Tab-separated table of C-alpha atoms in Angstrom:
chain	number	residue	atom	x	y	z
A	119	MET	CA	28.349	-0.165	74.936
A	120	PRO	CA	31.242	0.295	72.443
A	121	THR	CA	32.597	3.878	74.028
A	122	SER	CA	35.457	4.580	70.634
A	123	SER	CA	34.862	5.113	67.431
A	124	GLN	CA	37.139	2.118	66.951
A	125	GLU	CA	35.354	0.350	69.222
A	126	ILE	CA	31.978	0.905	67.687
A	127	LEU	CA	33.234	-0.522	64.035
A	128	LYS	CA	34.759	-3.251	65.232
A	129	LYS	CA	30.986	-3.987	67.121
A	130	VAL	CA	29.200	-2.868	63.923
A	131	ARG	CA	31.728	-5.390	61.239
A	132	ARG	CA	30.881	-8.584	63.874
A	133	ILE	CA	27.226	-7.550	63.400
A	134	GLU	CA	26.847	-6.929	60.139
A	135	ILE	CA	29.004	-10.648	59.186
A	136	ARG	CA	26.839	-12.279	61.341
A	137	THR	CA	23.475	-10.878	59.822
A	138	ASN	CA	24.348	-10.694	56.392
A	139	ARG	CA	25.328	-14.954	57.272
A	140	LEU	CA	22.134	-15.104	58.476
A	141	VAL	CA	20.480	-13.697	55.856
A	142	ASN	CA	22.354	-15.564	53.171
A	143	GLU	CA	21.412	-19.127	55.176
A	144	SER	CA	17.778	-18.515	55.753
A	145	LEU	CA	15.745	-14.840	56.235
A	146	ALA	CA	16.066	-13.183	53.020
A	147	GLY	CA	13.478	-15.656	51.381
A	148	GLU	CA	11.111	-15.963	53.944
A	149	TYR	CA	11.793	-12.519	53.955
A	150	HIS	CA	10.845	-11.653	49.701
A	151	SER	CA	7.805	-14.194	50.627
A	152	VAL	CA	6.230	-12.244	53.390
A	153	PHE	CA	6.629	-9.085	52.659
A	154	LYS	CA	4.681	-7.804	48.974
A	155	GLY	CA	5.467	-4.830	47.140
A	156	ARG	CA	2.847	-2.694	46.793
A	157	GLY	CA	0.553	-4.094	44.235
A	158	MET	CA	1.080	-5.645	39.840
A	159	GLU	CA	2.227	-2.529	37.094
A	160	PHE	CA	2.389	-3.336	34.130
A	161	ASP	CA	6.008	-4.880	31.906
A	162	GLU	CA	5.142	-5.757	28.154
A	163	VAL	CA	2.471	-7.107	25.963
A	164	ARG	CA	3.175	-10.135	24.053
A	165	GLU	CA	1.697	-12.891	22.101
A	166	TYR	CA	-0.272	-15.092	23.616
A	167	THR	CA	0.203	-18.410	24.202
A	168	PRO	CA	-2.377	-21.023	25.414
A	169	GLY	CA	-3.224	-21.086	29.249
A	170	ASP	CA	-2.813	-17.507	29.499
A	171	ASP	CA	-5.402	-16.039	31.025
A	172	ILE	CA	-8.534	-14.729	28.971
A	173	ARG	CA	-9.011	-11.282	30.841
A	174	THR	CA	-5.233	-10.360	30.380
A	175	ILE	CA	-5.609	-9.794	26.141
A	176	ASP	CA	-4.929	-6.156	25.130
A	177	TRP	CA	-7.825	-5.633	21.925
A	178	ASN	CA	-6.093	-2.982	20.925
A	179	VAL	CA	-3.132	-4.076	20.033
A	180	THR	CA	-4.716	-7.706	19.390
A	181	SER	CA	-7.069	-6.197	16.649
A	182	ARG	CA	-4.806	-3.856	15.403
A	183	MET	CA	-1.902	-7.194	14.782
A	184	GLY	CA	-5.281	-8.751	13.954
A	185	HIS	CA	-4.237	-12.246	16.758
A	186	PRO	CA	-3.946	-11.978	20.083
A	187	TYR	CA	-2.082	-10.775	22.666
A	188	VAL	CA	-1.634	-10.411	25.962
A	189	LYS	CA	-0.951	-7.417	28.743
A	190	LYS	CA	2.138	-8.778	30.914
A	191	PHE	CA	2.412	-7.218	35.091
A	192	VAL	CA	5.108	-7.973	38.078
A	193	GLU	CA	5.038	-7.176	40.834
A	194	GLU	CA	6.038	-3.811	41.613
A	195	ARG	CA	8.505	-4.417	44.046
A	196	GLU	CA	9.953	-2.186	46.183
A	197	LEU	CA	8.732	-1.405	50.298
A	198	THR	CA	9.400	1.424	53.250
A	199	VAL	CA	10.617	-0.834	56.185
A	200	MET	CA	10.724	1.048	59.374
A	201	LEU	CA	11.887	0.455	62.805
A	202	LEU	CA	10.766	2.282	65.433
A	203	VAL	CA	13.511	1.213	67.928
A	204	ASP	CA	12.762	2.078	71.664
A	205	ALA	CA	16.089	3.850	73.430
A	206	SER	CA	14.722	3.923	76.082
A	207	ALA	CA	16.659	2.807	80.044
A	208	SER	CA	15.115	0.031	80.509
A	209	GLY	CA	17.041	-1.398	76.958
A	210	ASP	CA	20.311	-1.468	78.886
A	211	PHE	CA	19.500	-3.826	80.780
A	212	GLY	CA	20.822	-7.931	80.568
A	213	THR	CA	21.732	-10.267	82.449
A	214	VAL	CA	22.939	-13.377	79.889
A	215	GLY	CA	25.971	-11.987	77.749
A	216	SER	CA	24.099	-9.072	75.490
A	217	THR	CA	22.089	-6.076	76.653
A	218	LYS	CA	18.020	-5.874	75.360
A	219	ARG	CA	19.566	-2.741	73.581
A	220	ALA	CA	22.695	-4.974	71.875
A	221	MET	CA	19.839	-7.664	70.667
A	222	ALA	CA	17.979	-4.614	69.105
A	223	ALA	CA	21.397	-3.727	66.855
A	224	GLU	CA	21.561	-6.855	65.544
A	225	VAL	CA	18.066	-7.524	65.074
A	226	CYS	CA	18.021	-4.724	63.185
A	227	ALA	CA	20.746	-5.440	60.894
A	228	LEU	CA	18.866	-8.735	60.630
A	229	LEU	CA	16.099	-6.692	58.759
A	230	ALA	CA	18.166	-4.364	57.770
A	231	PHE	CA	20.139	-5.953	55.234
A	232	SER	CA	16.912	-8.523	53.978
A	233	ALA	CA	14.868	-5.127	53.528
A	234	ILE	CA	18.222	-4.313	51.366
A	235	ARG	CA	18.238	-7.746	49.633
A	236	ASN	CA	15.454	-7.214	47.679
A	237	HIS	CA	15.991	-3.827	46.962
A	238	ASP	CA	13.617	-2.336	50.162
A	239	ARG	CA	14.637	1.045	51.783
A	240	VAL	CA	14.830	0.948	55.221
A	241	GLY	CA	14.253	3.730	57.538
A	242	LEU	CA	14.752	4.376	61.094
A	243	PHE	CA	12.457	6.085	64.112
A	244	ILE	CA	14.208	6.038	67.886
A	245	PHE	CA	12.553	7.115	70.192
A	246	THR	CA	11.605	7.304	74.602
A	247	ASP	CA	9.137	9.375	75.695
A	248	ARG	CA	9.981	11.613	73.264
A	249	GLU	CA	11.001	11.711	69.508
A	250	GLU	CA	14.928	11.280	69.756
A	251	ARG	CA	15.579	10.599	66.553
A	252	TYR	CA	14.768	10.500	62.373
A	253	VAL	CA	16.875	8.433	59.587
A	254	PRO	CA	15.033	8.852	56.737
A	255	PRO	CA	14.672	5.354	54.839
A	256	ARG	CA	17.046	5.434	51.841
A	257	LYS	CA	18.593	1.797	49.791
A	258	GLY	CA	22.196	0.477	50.032
A	259	ARG	CA	25.512	-0.891	52.910
A	260	ASN	CA	26.035	2.097	53.986
A	261	HIS	CA	22.701	2.807	54.703
A	262	VAL	CA	22.068	0.216	56.853
A	263	LEU	CA	25.489	0.410	58.459
A	264	ARG	CA	24.648	3.740	60.057
A	265	VAL	CA	21.380	2.926	61.138
A	266	ILE	CA	22.824	-0.070	63.256
A	267	ARG	CA	26.011	2.393	64.269
A	268	GLU	CA	22.364	4.550	66.064
A	269	VAL	CA	20.955	2.074	67.405
A	270	LEU	CA	24.245	0.407	69.075
A	271	THR	CA	25.408	4.054	70.214
A	272	PHE	CA	22.295	6.628	70.111
A	273	GLN	CA	22.615	8.391	73.399
A	274	PRO	CA	18.606	9.438	74.078
A	275	VAL	CA	17.629	12.237	76.012
A	276	GLY	CA	14.998	10.723	77.285
A	277	LYS	CA	14.720	7.638	79.820
A	278	ARG	CA	11.023	6.944	80.705
A	279	THR	CA	9.170	4.515	76.863
A	280	ASP	CA	6.549	6.381	75.343
A	281	LEU	CA	4.837	3.938	72.743
A	282	THR	CA	1.885	5.959	71.893
A	283	LEU	CA	4.153	9.083	70.398
A	284	ALA	CA	6.126	6.573	68.670
A	285	LEU	CA	3.321	4.837	67.248
A	286	GLU	CA	1.282	8.439	65.932
A	287	SER	CA	4.523	10.022	64.907
A	288	LEU	CA	4.725	6.517	62.685
A	289	ALA	CA	1.506	6.887	61.116
A	290	ARG	CA	1.202	10.752	61.583
A	291	GLY	CA	4.969	11.866	59.658
A	292	VAL	CA	4.955	7.867	57.503
A	293	ARG	CA	3.041	8.613	54.600
A	294	ARG	CA	3.468	5.171	52.244
A	295	ARG	CA	2.533	2.252	54.410
A	296	SER	CA	5.342	0.238	55.248
A	297	VAL	CA	6.693	-2.334	57.418
A	298	ALA	CA	7.264	-1.054	60.194
A	299	PHE	CA	8.451	-3.378	62.663
A	300	ILE	CA	8.377	-1.633	65.621
A	301	VAL	CA	11.938	-3.098	68.574
A	302	SER	CA	11.037	-2.750	72.170
A	303	ASP	CA	10.092	-4.356	75.630
A	304	PHE	CA	6.718	-2.720	75.346
A	305	LEU	CA	7.262	-1.493	79.487
A	306	SER	CA	4.512	1.468	78.957
A	307	SER	CA	0.436	1.396	78.810
A	308	ASP	CA	-2.368	2.826	78.310
A	309	TYR	CA	-0.728	2.816	74.033
A	310	GLU	CA	-4.059	0.486	72.277
A	311	ARG	CA	-5.136	3.062	70.236
A	312	ALA	CA	-3.093	4.090	68.632
A	313	LEU	CA	-1.159	0.579	68.700
A	314	ARG	CA	-4.414	-0.132	66.518
A	315	LEU	CA	-3.996	2.586	64.393
A	316	ALA	CA	-0.349	2.942	62.981
A	317	ASN	CA	-1.468	-0.537	61.574
A	318	ARG	CA	-4.784	0.297	60.067
A	319	LYS	CA	-1.727	2.274	57.840
A	320	HIS	CA	0.991	-0.054	58.048
A	321	ASP	CA	1.869	-3.423	57.763
A	322	LEU	CA	2.881	-3.113	61.595
A	323	ILE	CA	5.478	-6.226	63.140
A	324	ALA	CA	6.238	-5.675	67.468
A	325	LEU	CA	8.683	-7.500	68.064
A	326	SER	CA	8.715	-8.041	72.066
A	327	LEU	CA	12.589	-7.757	73.964
A	328	SER	CA	12.905	-9.433	77.268
A	329	ASP	CA	15.508	-10.923	79.459
A	330	PRO	CA	14.774	-13.483	81.145
A	331	ARG	CA	15.787	-12.533	84.773
A	332	GLU	CA	12.771	-9.816	84.210
A	333	GLN	CA	10.410	-12.842	84.869
A	334	ASP	CA	12.937	-15.758	87.715
A	335	LEU	CA	15.427	-14.128	90.504
A	336	PRO	CA	17.689	-16.245	91.358
A	337	PRO	CA	17.149	-17.541	95.101
A	338	VAL	CA	20.692	-15.504	96.729
A	339	GLY	CA	20.336	-13.156	99.480
A	340	ILE	CA	18.613	-9.650	99.408
A	341	LEU	CA	18.572	-7.531	96.429
A	342	GLU	CA	17.639	-4.084	96.115
A	343	LEU	CA	16.348	-3.263	92.569
A	344	GLU	CA	15.787	0.108	90.652
A	345	ASP	CA	13.417	0.842	87.468
A	346	ALA	CA	15.225	2.131	85.247
A	347	GLU	CA	13.195	4.232	83.498
A	348	THR	CA	11.623	5.603	86.852
A	349	GLY	CA	14.835	5.501	89.066
A	350	ARG	CA	12.432	3.713	92.182
A	351	ARG	CA	14.279	0.716	93.870
A	352	ILE	CA	12.520	-1.926	95.943
A	353	LEU	CA	14.512	-4.321	97.682
A	354	VAL	CA	13.255	-8.455	97.246
A	355	ASP	CA	13.981	-11.862	99.271
A	356	THR	CA	14.657	-14.012	97.080
A	357	TRP	CA	15.383	-16.735	99.129
A	358	ASP	CA	11.355	-16.070	100.109
A	359	ARG	CA	9.635	-18.616	97.799
A	360	ARG	CA	6.406	-16.522	98.156
A	361	GLY	CA	7.648	-13.200	97.048
A	362	ILE	CA	9.017	-14.974	94.287
A	363	LYS	CA	6.072	-16.939	93.196
A	364	GLN	CA	4.406	-13.610	93.049
A	365	PHE	CA	7.399	-11.955	91.057
A	366	ALA	CA	7.320	-14.284	89.074
A	367	ALA	CA	3.457	-14.368	87.711
A	368	THR	CA	3.249	-10.995	87.909
A	369	ALA	CA	5.635	-10.089	84.944
A	370	ARG	CA	3.752	-13.722	83.193
A	371	GLU	CA	0.407	-11.861	83.203
A	372	ARG	CA	1.901	-8.682	81.979
A	373	ALA	CA	3.345	-10.863	78.859
A	374	GLU	CA	0.147	-12.290	78.457
A	375	GLU	CA	-1.983	-9.022	78.259
A	376	ARG	CA	0.264	-8.245	75.490
A	377	ARG	CA	-0.258	-11.172	74.154
A	378	ARG	CA	-3.940	-10.472	74.420
A	379	LEU	CA	-3.435	-6.473	73.497
A	380	PHE	CA	-1.767	-8.277	70.421
A	381	ARG	CA	-3.972	-10.429	69.217
A	382	ARG	CA	-7.446	-8.199	69.489
A	383	ASN	CA	-5.387	-5.846	67.478
A	384	GLU	CA	-4.541	-8.096	64.489
A	385	VAL	CA	-0.672	-7.335	65.654
A	386	ASP	CA	1.446	-10.509	64.424
A	387	PHE	CA	3.983	-9.951	66.860
A	388	VAL	CA	7.248	-11.731	67.901
A	389	GLU	CA	9.066	-12.335	71.456
A	390	LEU	CA	12.361	-12.545	72.052
A	391	SER	CA	15.076	-13.020	74.792
A	392	THR	CA	18.867	-11.767	75.312
A	393	ALA	CA	18.699	-15.444	76.583
A	394	SER	CA	17.864	-17.377	73.155
A	395	PRO	CA	19.037	-16.895	69.356
A	396	TYR	CA	16.937	-14.111	67.639
A	397	ASP	CA	17.033	-15.709	64.721
A	398	LEU	CA	15.144	-18.351	64.934
A	399	PRO	CA	11.785	-16.945	65.675
A	400	LEU	CA	11.849	-14.548	63.022
A	401	VAL	CA	12.500	-17.604	60.518
A	402	LYS	CA	9.868	-18.996	62.434
A	403	PHE	CA	7.519	-15.801	61.937
A	404	PHE	CA	8.040	-16.065	58.687
A	405	ARG	CA	7.544	-18.850	57.698
A	406	GLU	CA	4.503	-19.156	59.569
A	407	ARG	CA	3.124	-15.870	58.073
A	408	ALA	CA	3.868	-16.718	54.777
A	409	ARG	CA	2.235	-20.468	55.070
A	410	ARG	CA	-1.077	-18.153	56.641
A	411	LEU	CA	-0.948	-15.040	52.961
A	412	ARG	CA	-1.234	-18.377	51.173
């Protein structure tokens, strides 16, 4: 995690350059096709041309002018995009060159730059087991850079994860329907009801972060593992094949249960790993969602 102001600025600038390239190359168009505006609004009246839908004829203007005129509508484009970011202690874990927190910052940057490219507003809510920081939705590059800095450098008070609190805060605090990305490793429990209610009010997308060592441990002997959120420690013999298989099986079952939870509540989700590029799963998700909406 960068410490000095100069290091922070350099890190934010690198993220801006990288994510802007990804937005330009692949994501901005996909974003626009997936996240529609709030509806259609009246734009103008023009003369009828063959092929126009007769249901759009403006009969008042038509009667005054003596020949048909139709109403033209355009998409009311502006959206509010909320980024809900889990800043609990488990986010500082990473074994493949990036922590989950650092990846979360880049993912948020990618989404935020895509949003402002489409003239949408971006807001940020950082949470742990409490409400940590709220940045109201706004437009513009400087605002997005602030969002990135906050995700990268914010020092939370809490260590644990309370997804129920975060989802209830979203449903209660953001009145206007928004596209809400919740970026977390989802190491929490008993949040299904809050997930379901938040998804009814907002277009909720879960971005699930993980690190490969949370599922597979290398055979290096005795390891002392510490739960970053609770401080609980255990010793694991990584040469014990049966124990390691059980460790991996438990992690896989936890991930599968999370997938089942999202599916039965009709919440779209994307799984991201610190071991892989994050843009490819996001682009794939946007394309699949666009096809589904069509």
